Amino acid sequence: MAPMGIRLSPLGMAVFCLLGLGVLYHLYSGFLAGRFAFFMLSEPAAGGPETPHGSAPGGAVDLRELLAVSVLAAVRGGEEVKRVREGNVLNAKAKGKTREGAEEQLTTGDLLSNRRMFYLLKGAFPAVQINSEERVDTADQETVSWDHSIPEDIKQKIQPKEVPAESVTVWIDPLDATQEYTEDLLQYVTTMVCVAVNGKPVIGVIHKPFSSYTAWAMVDGGSNVKARSSYNEKAPRIIVSRSHAGKVEQVARQTFGNKTVIISAGGAGYKVLALLDVPEKNQEEADVYIHVTYIKKWDICAGNAVLRALGGHMTTLTGEEISYTGSDGNEGGLIASINMNHKALIEKLPDLEKTSHK
């Protein structure tokens, strides 16, 4: 007897093939849909924008937009600083010591302001390098969006200007004058953002959270702040850090005479504002700002940009320009002035460079 075989009818073969196709469809439909969605998101729609807002073709960023976001970031960070202080939940602790041996304080205000400012800027300009005083904890990431609006005063004074994204470095100080913040000396407290292009500060924002005053300026652009009408070169009022008054006073009086006034204050942002015409009742006025020791760049970059935009100067004590690339510290101290003979000031104070290393 011949062996019996199993024969499938044409209808059975068709059913079998359809079942196989159904299995394959269920296995790969999700994958294919995902790939299709990725393709659609990767390719710009016809007539639509080809790059994210805040960026331009070729990896460029618009400095006017970056200024608008920087102002918003300083204000949003300031809201956190103020909320923590008014709620008295500082949780202050020492995070280390300065080179002079003083304790550096860290508070909840520093951390929350830093998180808000960093993620707002990073979300709007993901291709730009951002340096901040405080460490960013990626596990504590926050989504902070920018609505793409530009304040009217910035629109009126600043024209769009594109620069390569790789040339830009943003410096954030989420809470300047932390020591004074813990001591409730709130007039000294600021939040600051600075934008440097190829190491040169071009955008500066200094915000005072406890009075809601904000100063901003862009080099070769415009500003919402101006220099005062007069300065005293012969017997200047010199503003210095609270801990440096003694170091500067003797040299300054020997140079300019006993009429020289030494003003001790907290916060680098506050000291730069002292050189300007600021409508603040508790803002002191000075002619020169001097710092005689090492200082971090996020402390001074915003002030440097504002002064440059207004025709002023901030240099090391020996007159060298400060570059805002590379390391986060400035070794040579600083001297800042506006509407004065900056070179002559440096030549009159030759001993301060030596003082800075003591």
mmCIF file of C-alpha atoms in Angstrom:
data_model
loop_
_atom_site.group_PDB
_atom_site.id
_atom_site.type_symbol
_atom_site.label_atom_id
_atom_site.label_comp_id
_atom_site.label_asym_id
_atom_site.label_seq_id
_atom_site.Cartn_x
_atom_site.Cartn_y
_atom_site.Cartn_z
ATOM 1 C CA MET A 1 0.000 0.000 0.000
ATOM 2 C CA ALA A 2 1.335 3.350 -0.896
ATOM 3 C CA PRO A 3 2.057 5.715 2.029
ATOM 4 C CA MET A 4 -0.656 8.146 2.724
ATOM 5 C CA GLY A 5 0.227 11.887 2.507
ATOM 6 C CA ILE A 6 -1.507 15.033 3.716
ATOM 7 C CA ARG A 7 -2.602 17.371 1.012
ATOM 8 C CA LEU A 8 -3.745 20.939 1.694
ATOM 9 C CA SER A 9 -6.330 22.482 -0.490
ATOM 10 C CA PRO A 10 -5.641 25.906 -2.078
ATOM 11 C CA LEU A 11 -8.107 27.439 0.377
ATOM 12 C CA GLY A 12 -6.197 25.996 3.326
ATOM 13 C CA MET A 13 -2.888 27.347 2.019
ATOM 14 C CA ALA A 14 -4.427 30.803 1.700
ATOM 15 C CA VAL A 15 -5.730 30.693 5.275
ATOM 16 C CA PHE A 16 -2.325 29.552 6.561
ATOM 17 C CA CYS A 17 -0.536 32.413 4.791
ATOM 18 C CA LEU A 18 -3.018 34.947 6.116
ATOM 19 C CA LEU A 19 -2.461 33.714 9.665
ATOM 20 C CA GLY A 20 1.301 34.072 9.205
ATOM 21 C CA LEU A 21 0.958 37.592 7.915
ATOM 22 C CA GLY A 22 -1.263 38.451 10.879
ATOM 23 C CA VAL A 23 1.392 37.275 13.328
ATOM 24 C CA LEU A 24 4.095 39.263 11.567
ATOM 25 C CA TYR A 25 1.895 42.349 11.526
ATOM 26 C CA HIS A 26 1.327 42.230 15.277
ATOM 27 C CA LEU A 27 5.035 41.669 15.908
ATOM 28 C CA TYR A 28 6.306 44.533 13.794
ATOM 29 C CA SER A 29 3.483 47.045 13.544
ATOM 30 C CA GLY A 30 4.590 48.842 16.706
ATOM 31 C CA PHE A 31 8.181 48.970 15.542
ATOM 32 C CA LEU A 32 7.253 50.285 12.092
ATOM 33 C CA ALA A 33 4.918 52.889 13.552
ATOM 34 C CA GLY A 34 7.686 54.079 15.837
ATOM 35 C CA ARG A 35 10.148 54.337 12.978
ATOM 36 C CA PHE A 36 7.583 56.238 10.907
ATOM 37 C CA ALA A 37 6.942 58.692 13.734
ATOM 38 C CA PHE A 38 10.660 59.191 14.222
ATOM 39 C CA PHE A 39 11.045 59.905 10.514
ATOM 40 C CA MET A 40 8.210 62.413 10.563
ATOM 41 C CA LEU A 41 9.630 64.216 13.604
ATOM 42 C CA SER A 42 13.134 64.232 12.162
ATOM 43 C CA GLU A 43 12.091 65.769 8.845
ATOM 44 C CA PRO A 44 10.694 69.322 8.946
ATOM 45 C CA ALA A 45 7.256 69.828 7.521
ATOM 46 C CA ALA A 46 7.069 71.585 4.198
ATOM 47 C CA GLY A 47 7.369 75.304 4.775
ATOM 48 C CA GLY A 48 7.943 74.815 8.514
ATOM 49 C CA PRO A 49 10.929 75.710 10.692
ATOM 50 C CA GLU A 50 13.998 73.537 10.185
ATOM 51 C CA THR A 51 15.631 74.155 13.576
ATOM 52 C CA PRO A 52 14.420 74.552 17.160
ATOM 53 C CA HIS A 53 13.390 78.038 18.324
ATOM 54 C CA GLY A 54 16.433 79.818 19.716
ATOM 55 C CA SER A 55 18.683 78.239 17.093
ATOM 56 C CA ALA A 56 19.295 79.102 13.477
ATOM 57 C CA PRO A 57 20.525 77.104 10.497
ATOM 58 C CA GLY A 58 24.184 76.181 10.837
ATOM 59 C CA GLY A 59 24.069 75.813 14.621
ATOM 60 C CA ALA A 60 23.667 79.524 15.390
ATOM 61 C CA VAL A 61 21.816 81.251 18.220
ATOM 62 C CA ASP A 62 20.113 84.633 18.235
ATOM 63 C CA LEU A 63 21.611 86.814 20.960
ATOM 64 C CA ARG A 64 18.421 88.847 21.291
ATOM 65 C CA GLU A 65 16.489 85.693 22.126
ATOM 66 C CA LEU A 66 19.263 84.563 24.466
ATOM 67 C CA LEU A 67 19.076 87.929 26.248
ATOM 68 C CA ALA A 68 15.313 87.537 26.687
ATOM 69 C CA VAL A 69 15.718 84.053 28.162
ATOM 70 C CA SER A 70 18.585 85.236 30.384
ATOM 71 C CA VAL A 71 16.408 87.982 31.872
ATOM 72 C CA LEU A 72 13.609 85.499 32.466
ATOM 73 C CA ALA A 73 16.020 82.998 34.037
ATOM 74 C CA ALA A 74 17.422 85.586 36.458
ATOM 75 C CA VAL A 75 13.902 86.613 37.497
ATOM 76 C CA ARG A 76 12.679 83.016 37.883
ATOM 77 C CA GLY A 77 15.747 82.132 39.921
ATOM 78 C CA GLY A 78 15.181 85.208 42.037
ATOM 79 C CA GLU A 79 11.637 84.050 42.790
ATOM 80 C CA GLU A 80 13.046 80.854 44.285
ATOM 81 C CA VAL A 81 15.641 82.789 46.278
ATOM 82 C CA LYS A 82 12.982 85.081 47.715
ATOM 83 C CA ARG A 83 10.502 82.279 48.448
ATOM 84 C CA VAL A 84 13.078 80.279 50.406
ATOM 85 C CA ARG A 85 14.233 83.305 52.402
ATOM 86 C CA GLU A 86 10.706 84.434 53.259
ATOM 87 C CA GLY A 87 9.782 80.891 54.261
ATOM 88 C CA ASN A 88 12.911 80.714 56.429
ATOM 89 C CA VAL A 89 13.821 77.276 55.060
ATOM 90 C CA LEU A 90 17.405 78.060 54.112
ATOM 91 C CA ASN A 91 18.918 74.783 55.387
ATOM 92 C CA ALA A 92 22.288 76.516 55.238
ATOM 93 C CA LYS A 93 25.403 74.384 55.350
ATOM 94 C CA ALA A 94 29.088 74.812 54.606
ATOM 95 C CA LYS A 95 30.117 73.581 51.163
ATOM 96 C CA GLY A 96 33.817 74.290 51.589
ATOM 97 C CA LYS A 97 36.253 77.091 52.218
ATOM 98 C CA THR A 98 37.524 79.936 50.107
ATOM 99 C CA ARG A 99 41.250 80.345 49.481
ATOM 100 C CA GLU A 100 41.223 82.849 52.325
ATOM 101 C CA GLY A 101 39.833 80.239 54.711
ATOM 102 C CA ALA A 102 36.286 81.607 54.973
ATOM 103 C CA GLU A 103 33.366 79.163 55.003
ATOM 104 C CA GLU A 104 31.306 79.089 51.808
ATOM 105 C CA GLN A 105 27.605 78.696 52.480
ATOM 106 C CA LEU A 106 25.100 76.660 50.475
ATOM 107 C CA THR A 107 21.351 77.067 50.965
ATOM 108 C CA THR A 108 18.146 75.682 49.523
ATOM 109 C CA GLY A 109 17.799 79.049 47.784
ATOM 110 C CA ASP A 110 21.042 78.441 45.866
ATOM 111 C CA LEU A 111 19.959 74.976 44.755
ATOM 112 C CA LEU A 112 16.377 75.757 43.721
ATOM 113 C CA SER A 113 17.392 78.938 41.903
ATOM 114 C CA ASN A 114 20.151 77.066 40.098
ATOM 115 C CA ARG A 115 17.777 74.303 38.989
ATOM 116 C CA ARG A 116 15.212 76.758 37.676
ATOM 117 C CA MET A 117 17.740 78.933 35.836
ATOM 118 C CA PHE A 118 19.797 76.094 34.368
ATOM 119 C CA TYR A 119 16.908 74.096 32.944
ATOM 120 C CA LEU A 120 15.156 77.158 31.544
ATOM 121 C CA LEU A 121 18.282 78.165 29.629
ATOM 122 C CA LYS A 122 19.156 74.606 28.635
ATOM 123 C CA GLY A 123 15.638 73.908 27.410
ATOM 124 C CA ALA A 124 15.631 77.014 25.224
ATOM 125 C CA PHE A 125 19.220 76.656 23.976
ATOM 126 C CA PRO A 126 20.287 72.997 24.256
ATOM 127 C CA ALA A 127 23.408 73.462 22.092
ATOM 128 C CA VAL A 128 24.923 76.175 24.307
ATOM 129 C CA GLN A 129 27.455 75.447 27.063
ATOM 130 C CA ILE A 130 26.222 76.536 30.489
ATOM 131 C CA ASN A 131 28.511 76.956 33.518
ATOM 132 C CA SER A 132 26.918 77.391 36.921
ATOM 133 C CA GLU A 133 28.175 77.935 40.440
ATOM 134 C CA GLU A 134 26.168 74.992 41.750
ATOM 135 C CA ARG A 135 26.251 71.416 40.487
ATOM 136 C CA VAL A 136 23.287 70.358 38.398
ATOM 137 C CA ASP A 137 21.756 67.100 39.642
ATOM 138 C CA THR A 138 20.434 65.260 36.585
ATOM 139 C CA ALA A 139 18.282 63.094 38.849
ATOM 140 C CA ASP A 140 16.452 66.271 39.890
ATOM 141 C CA GLN A 141 15.811 67.502 36.375
ATOM 142 C CA GLU A 142 13.056 70.040 35.892
ATOM 143 C CA THR A 143 11.182 70.970 32.740
ATOM 144 C CA VAL A 144 11.063 74.741 32.514
ATOM 145 C CA SER A 145 9.796 76.049 29.197
ATOM 146 C CA TRP A 146 10.180 79.385 27.448
ATOM 147 C CA ASP A 147 7.116 80.734 25.636
ATOM 148 C CA HIS A 148 9.335 82.403 22.992
ATOM 149 C CA SER A 149 8.164 85.897 23.946
ATOM 150 C CA ILE A 150 10.594 88.811 23.947
ATOM 151 C CA PRO A 151 9.878 91.781 26.266
ATOM 152 C CA GLU A 152 8.987 95.005 24.477
ATOM 153 C CA ASP A 153 11.938 96.959 25.878
ATOM 154 C CA ILE A 154 14.339 94.359 24.466
ATOM 155 C CA LYS A 155 12.511 94.349 21.102
ATOM 156 C CA GLN A 156 12.790 98.125 20.892
ATOM 157 C CA LYS A 157 16.480 98.359 21.805
ATOM 158 C CA ILE A 158 18.068 95.136 20.515
ATOM 159 C CA GLN A 159 18.239 93.861 16.964
ATOM 160 C CA PRO A 160 18.471 90.124 16.206
ATOM 161 C CA LYS A 161 22.049 88.945 15.963
ATOM 162 C CA GLU A 162 23.169 85.390 15.262
ATOM 163 C CA VAL A 163 26.428 83.829 16.439
ATOM 164 C CA PRO A 164 27.674 80.225 16.244
ATOM 165 C CA ALA A 165 26.389 78.138 19.149
ATOM 166 C CA GLU A 166 29.836 76.672 19.759
ATOM 167 C CA SER A 167 31.217 80.179 20.408
ATOM 168 C CA VAL A 168 28.781 80.827 23.272
ATOM 169 C CA THR A 169 29.318 80.171 26.979
ATOM 170 C CA VAL A 170 26.636 81.073 29.526
ATOM 171 C CA TRP A 171 27.656 81.752 33.136
ATOM 172 C CA ILE A 172 25.018 81.479 35.873
ATOM 173 C CA ASP A 173 25.229 82.761 39.431
ATOM 174 C CA PRO A 174 21.974 81.516 40.990
ATOM 175 C CA LEU A 175 22.525 83.399 44.251
ATOM 176 C CA ASP A 176 25.249 85.976 44.607
ATOM 177 C CA ALA A 177 26.076 87.020 48.209
ATOM 178 C CA THR A 178 24.987 83.788 49.891
ATOM 179 C CA GLN A 179 26.703 84.765 53.152
ATOM 180 C CA GLU A 180 24.724 87.989 53.278
ATOM 181 C CA TYR A 181 21.586 86.042 52.320
ATOM 182 C CA THR A 182 21.957 83.914 55.449
ATOM 183 C CA GLU A 183 22.519 87.072 57.526
ATOM 184 C CA ASP A 184 19.352 88.701 56.133
ATOM 185 C CA LEU A 185 21.371 91.463 54.410
ATOM 186 C CA LEU A 186 19.119 91.104 51.403
ATOM 187 C CA GLN A 187 20.007 94.332 49.593
ATOM 188 C CA TYR A 188 23.264 92.652 48.483
ATOM 189 C CA VAL A 189 21.626 89.549 46.988
ATOM 190 C CA THR A 190 21.389 89.151 43.207
ATOM 191 C CA THR A 191 20.855 86.456 40.601
ATOM 192 C CA MET A 192 22.948 86.820 37.458
ATOM 193 C CA VAL A 193 23.308 85.497 33.939
ATOM 194 C CA CYS A 194 26.140 86.301 31.539
ATOM 195 C CA VAL A 195 26.647 85.344 27.905
ATOM 196 C CA ALA A 196 30.195 85.273 26.558
ATOM 197 C CA VAL A 197 31.033 84.907 22.873
ATOM 198 C CA ASN A 198 34.535 83.607 22.161
ATOM 199 C CA GLY A 199 35.418 84.387 25.772
ATOM 200 C CA LYS A 200 34.239 88.009 25.707
ATOM 201 C CA PRO A 201 31.231 88.997 27.848
ATOM 202 C CA VAL A 202 28.501 90.426 25.621
ATOM 203 C CA ILE A 203 25.256 90.007 27.613
ATOM 204 C CA GLY A 204 24.838 90.726 31.307
ATOM 205 C CA VAL A 205 21.760 90.426 33.528
ATOM 206 C CA ILE A 206 21.779 91.392 37.225
ATOM 207 C CA HIS A 207 18.523 90.885 39.118
ATOM 208 C CA LYS A 208 17.756 91.937 42.710
ATOM 209 C CA PRO A 209 15.100 89.490 43.964
ATOM 210 C CA PHE A 210 14.052 91.482 47.024
ATOM 211 C CA SER A 211 13.294 94.680 45.135
ATOM 212 C CA SER A 212 12.436 93.152 41.736
ATOM 213 C CA TYR A 213 14.944 95.409 39.980
ATOM 214 C CA THR A 214 16.681 94.012 36.901
ATOM 215 C CA ALA A 215 19.569 95.552 34.963
ATOM 216 C CA TRP A 216 20.474 94.155 31.559
ATOM 217 C CA ALA A 217 22.794 95.179 28.759
ATOM 218 C CA MET A 218 24.184 93.833 25.509
ATOM 219 C CA VAL A 219 27.474 94.968 23.982
ATOM 220 C CA ASP A 220 26.896 96.789 20.668
ATOM 221 C CA GLY A 221 23.180 96.461 21.350
ATOM 222 C CA GLY A 222 21.490 98.381 24.126
ATOM 223 C CA SER A 223 20.606 98.373 27.802
ATOM 224 C CA ASN A 224 17.971 99.374 30.339
ATOM 225 C CA VAL A 225 20.549 100.926 32.680
ATOM 226 C CA LYS A 226 23.062 103.739 32.322
ATOM 227 C CA ALA A 227 26.130 105.199 33.976
ATOM 228 C CA ARG A 228 25.836 108.013 36.485
ATOM 229 C CA SER A 229 26.500 111.574 35.335
ATOM 230 C CA SER A 230 29.691 112.124 37.347
ATOM 231 C CA TYR A 231 32.581 110.235 38.939
ATOM 232 C CA ASN A 232 35.463 111.324 41.152
ATOM 233 C CA GLU A 233 38.894 110.282 39.873
ATOM 234 C CA LYS A 234 40.915 112.308 42.377
ATOM 235 C CA ALA A 235 39.327 110.927 45.546
ATOM 236 C CA PRO A 236 37.198 108.003 44.390
ATOM 237 C CA ARG A 237 34.710 106.103 46.460
ATOM 238 C CA ILE A 238 36.008 102.550 46.261
ATOM 239 C CA ILE A 239 33.668 99.629 46.842
ATOM 240 C CA VAL A 240 35.204 96.356 48.050
ATOM 241 C CA SER A 241 34.177 93.066 49.639
ATOM 242 C CA ARG A 242 33.357 93.239 53.327
ATOM 243 C CA SER A 243 36.376 91.083 54.131
ATOM 244 C CA HIS A 244 38.786 93.121 51.967
ATOM 245 C CA ALA A 245 38.223 96.640 53.280
ATOM 246 C CA GLY A 246 41.370 96.629 55.402
ATOM 247 C CA LYS A 247 43.569 95.355 52.574
ATOM 248 C CA VAL A 248 42.480 98.075 50.174
ATOM 249 C CA GLU A 249 42.032 101.049 52.480
ATOM 250 C CA GLN A 250 45.677 101.680 53.363
ATOM 251 C CA VAL A 251 46.900 101.505 49.756
ATOM 252 C CA ALA A 252 43.970 103.575 48.464
ATOM 253 C CA ARG A 253 44.453 106.361 50.990
ATOM 254 C CA GLN A 254 48.182 106.504 50.264
ATOM 255 C CA THR A 255 47.372 106.818 46.564
ATOM 256 C CA PHE A 256 44.384 109.170 46.510
ATOM 257 C CA GLY A 257 44.572 110.857 49.895
ATOM 258 C CA ASN A 258 42.590 110.730 53.102
ATOM 259 C CA LYS A 259 39.396 111.864 51.417
ATOM 260 C CA THR A 260 39.101 108.498 49.697
ATOM 261 C CA VAL A 261 36.016 106.631 50.856
ATOM 262 C CA ILE A 262 36.069 102.843 51.245
ATOM 263 C CA ILE A 263 32.653 101.175 50.987
ATOM 264 C CA SER A 264 32.429 97.561 52.113
ATOM 265 C CA ALA A 265 29.597 95.526 50.635
ATOM 266 C CA GLY A 266 28.539 91.998 49.764
ATOM 267 C CA GLY A 267 28.039 90.507 46.350
ATOM 268 C CA ALA A 268 29.876 91.209 43.091
ATOM 269 C CA GLY A 269 26.603 92.033 41.350
ATOM 270 C CA TYR A 270 25.731 94.659 43.943
ATOM 271 C CA LYS A 271 29.179 96.230 43.624
ATOM 272 C CA VAL A 272 28.882 96.630 39.859
ATOM 273 C CA LEU A 273 25.437 98.197 40.261
ATOM 274 C CA ALA A 274 27.057 100.705 42.642
ATOM 275 C CA LEU A 275 28.953 102.105 39.643
ATOM 276 C CA LEU A 276 25.718 102.736 37.714
ATOM 277 C CA ASP A 277 22.648 104.927 37.864
ATOM 278 C CA VAL A 278 20.349 102.504 39.660
ATOM 279 C CA PRO A 279 16.960 103.695 40.985
ATOM 280 C CA GLU A 280 17.242 101.812 44.255
ATOM 281 C CA LYS A 281 16.963 103.594 47.605
ATOM 282 C CA ASN A 282 19.323 101.182 49.394
ATOM 283 C CA GLN A 283 21.873 100.972 46.561
ATOM 284 C CA GLU A 284 25.176 102.614 47.516
ATOM 285 C CA GLU A 285 27.171 104.566 44.931
ATOM 286 C CA ALA A 286 30.859 104.116 44.160
ATOM 287 C CA ASP A 287 33.366 105.246 41.559
ATOM 288 C CA VAL A 288 35.600 102.162 41.463
ATOM 289 C CA TYR A 289 35.119 98.491 42.322
ATOM 290 C CA ILE A 290 38.205 96.584 43.462
ATOM 291 C CA HIS A 291 38.635 92.933 44.411
ATOM 292 C CA VAL A 292 42.095 91.879 45.526
ATOM 293 C CA THR A 293 41.901 88.071 45.524
ATOM 294 C CA TYR A 294 40.870 85.119 43.371
ATOM 295 C CA ILE A 295 37.232 85.285 42.262
ATOM 296 C CA LYS A 296 34.960 82.966 40.282
ATOM 297 C CA LYS A 297 33.887 83.991 36.796
ATOM 298 C CA TRP A 298 30.159 83.500 37.401
ATOM 299 C CA ASP A 299 30.488 86.206 40.078
ATOM 300 C CA ILE A 300 31.835 88.826 37.687
ATOM 301 C CA CYS A 301 30.889 87.940 34.096
ATOM 302 C CA ALA A 302 27.463 89.622 34.108
ATOM 303 C CA GLY A 303 28.858 92.818 35.633
ATOM 304 C CA ASN A 304 31.717 92.792 33.166
ATOM 305 C CA ALA A 305 29.267 92.562 30.246
ATOM 306 C CA VAL A 306 27.088 95.390 31.571
ATOM 307 C CA LEU A 307 30.093 97.669 32.043
ATOM 308 C CA ARG A 308 31.463 96.855 28.576
ATOM 309 C CA ALA A 309 28.086 97.632 27.025
ATOM 310 C CA LEU A 310 28.102 101.051 28.711
ATOM 311 C CA GLY A 311 31.695 101.863 27.805
ATOM 312 C CA GLY A 312 33.223 100.839 31.140
ATOM 313 C CA HIS A 313 35.993 98.426 32.024
ATOM 314 C CA MET A 314 36.613 95.424 34.231
ATOM 315 C CA THR A 315 40.129 93.990 34.134
ATOM 316 C CA THR A 316 42.589 92.203 36.372
ATOM 317 C CA LEU A 317 44.568 94.408 38.740
ATOM 318 C CA THR A 318 47.342 94.550 36.126
ATOM 319 C CA GLY A 319 44.971 95.646 33.356
ATOM 320 C CA GLU A 320 44.524 92.335 31.534
ATOM 321 C CA GLU A 321 41.172 91.485 29.988
ATOM 322 C CA ILE A 322 39.382 88.582 31.679
ATOM 323 C CA SER A 323 38.542 85.656 29.398
ATOM 324 C CA TYR A 324 35.345 83.732 30.088
ATOM 325 C CA THR A 325 36.483 80.420 28.688
ATOM 326 C CA GLY A 326 38.540 77.664 30.244
ATOM 327 C CA SER A 327 38.771 77.567 34.032
ATOM 328 C CA ASP A 328 36.010 78.972 36.209
ATOM 329 C CA GLY A 329 38.302 81.238 38.229
ATOM 330 C CA ASN A 330 40.050 84.574 37.754
ATOM 331 C CA GLU A 331 43.418 84.647 39.495
ATOM 332 C CA GLY A 332 44.401 88.298 39.100
ATOM 333 C CA GLY A 333 41.826 90.145 41.175
ATOM 334 C CA LEU A 334 39.884 92.892 39.429
ATOM 335 C CA ILE A 335 39.372 96.607 39.087
ATOM 336 C CA ALA A 336 36.222 98.008 37.489
ATOM 337 C CA SER A 337 35.308 101.556 36.487
ATOM 338 C CA ILE A 338 33.180 103.522 34.052
ATOM 339 C CA ASN A 339 33.652 106.988 32.566
ATOM 340 C CA MET A 340 37.099 107.160 34.175
ATOM 341 C CA ASN A 341 40.659 106.753 32.935
ATOM 342 C CA HIS A 342 40.914 103.054 33.711
ATOM 343 C CA LYS A 343 44.549 102.750 32.692
ATOM 344 C CA ALA A 344 45.515 105.644 34.949
ATOM 345 C CA LEU A 345 43.709 104.000 37.881
ATOM 346 C CA ILE A 346 45.711 100.818 37.401
ATOM 347 C CA GLU A 347 48.978 102.744 37.220
ATOM 348 C CA LYS A 348 48.120 104.546 40.462
ATOM 349 C CA LEU A 349 47.489 101.308 42.339
ATOM 350 C CA PRO A 350 50.516 99.119 41.517
ATOM 351 C CA ASP A 351 50.704 97.545 44.978
ATOM 352 C CA LEU A 352 47.263 95.967 44.793
ATOM 353 C CA GLU A 353 48.476 93.214 42.461
ATOM 354 C CA LYS A 354 50.906 92.106 45.165
ATOM 355 C CA THR A 355 48.203 92.432 47.805
ATOM 356 C CA SER A 356 46.035 89.992 45.847
ATOM 357 C CA HIS A 357 48.475 87.140 46.504
ATOM 358 C CA LYS A 358 48.779 87.648 50.241
#
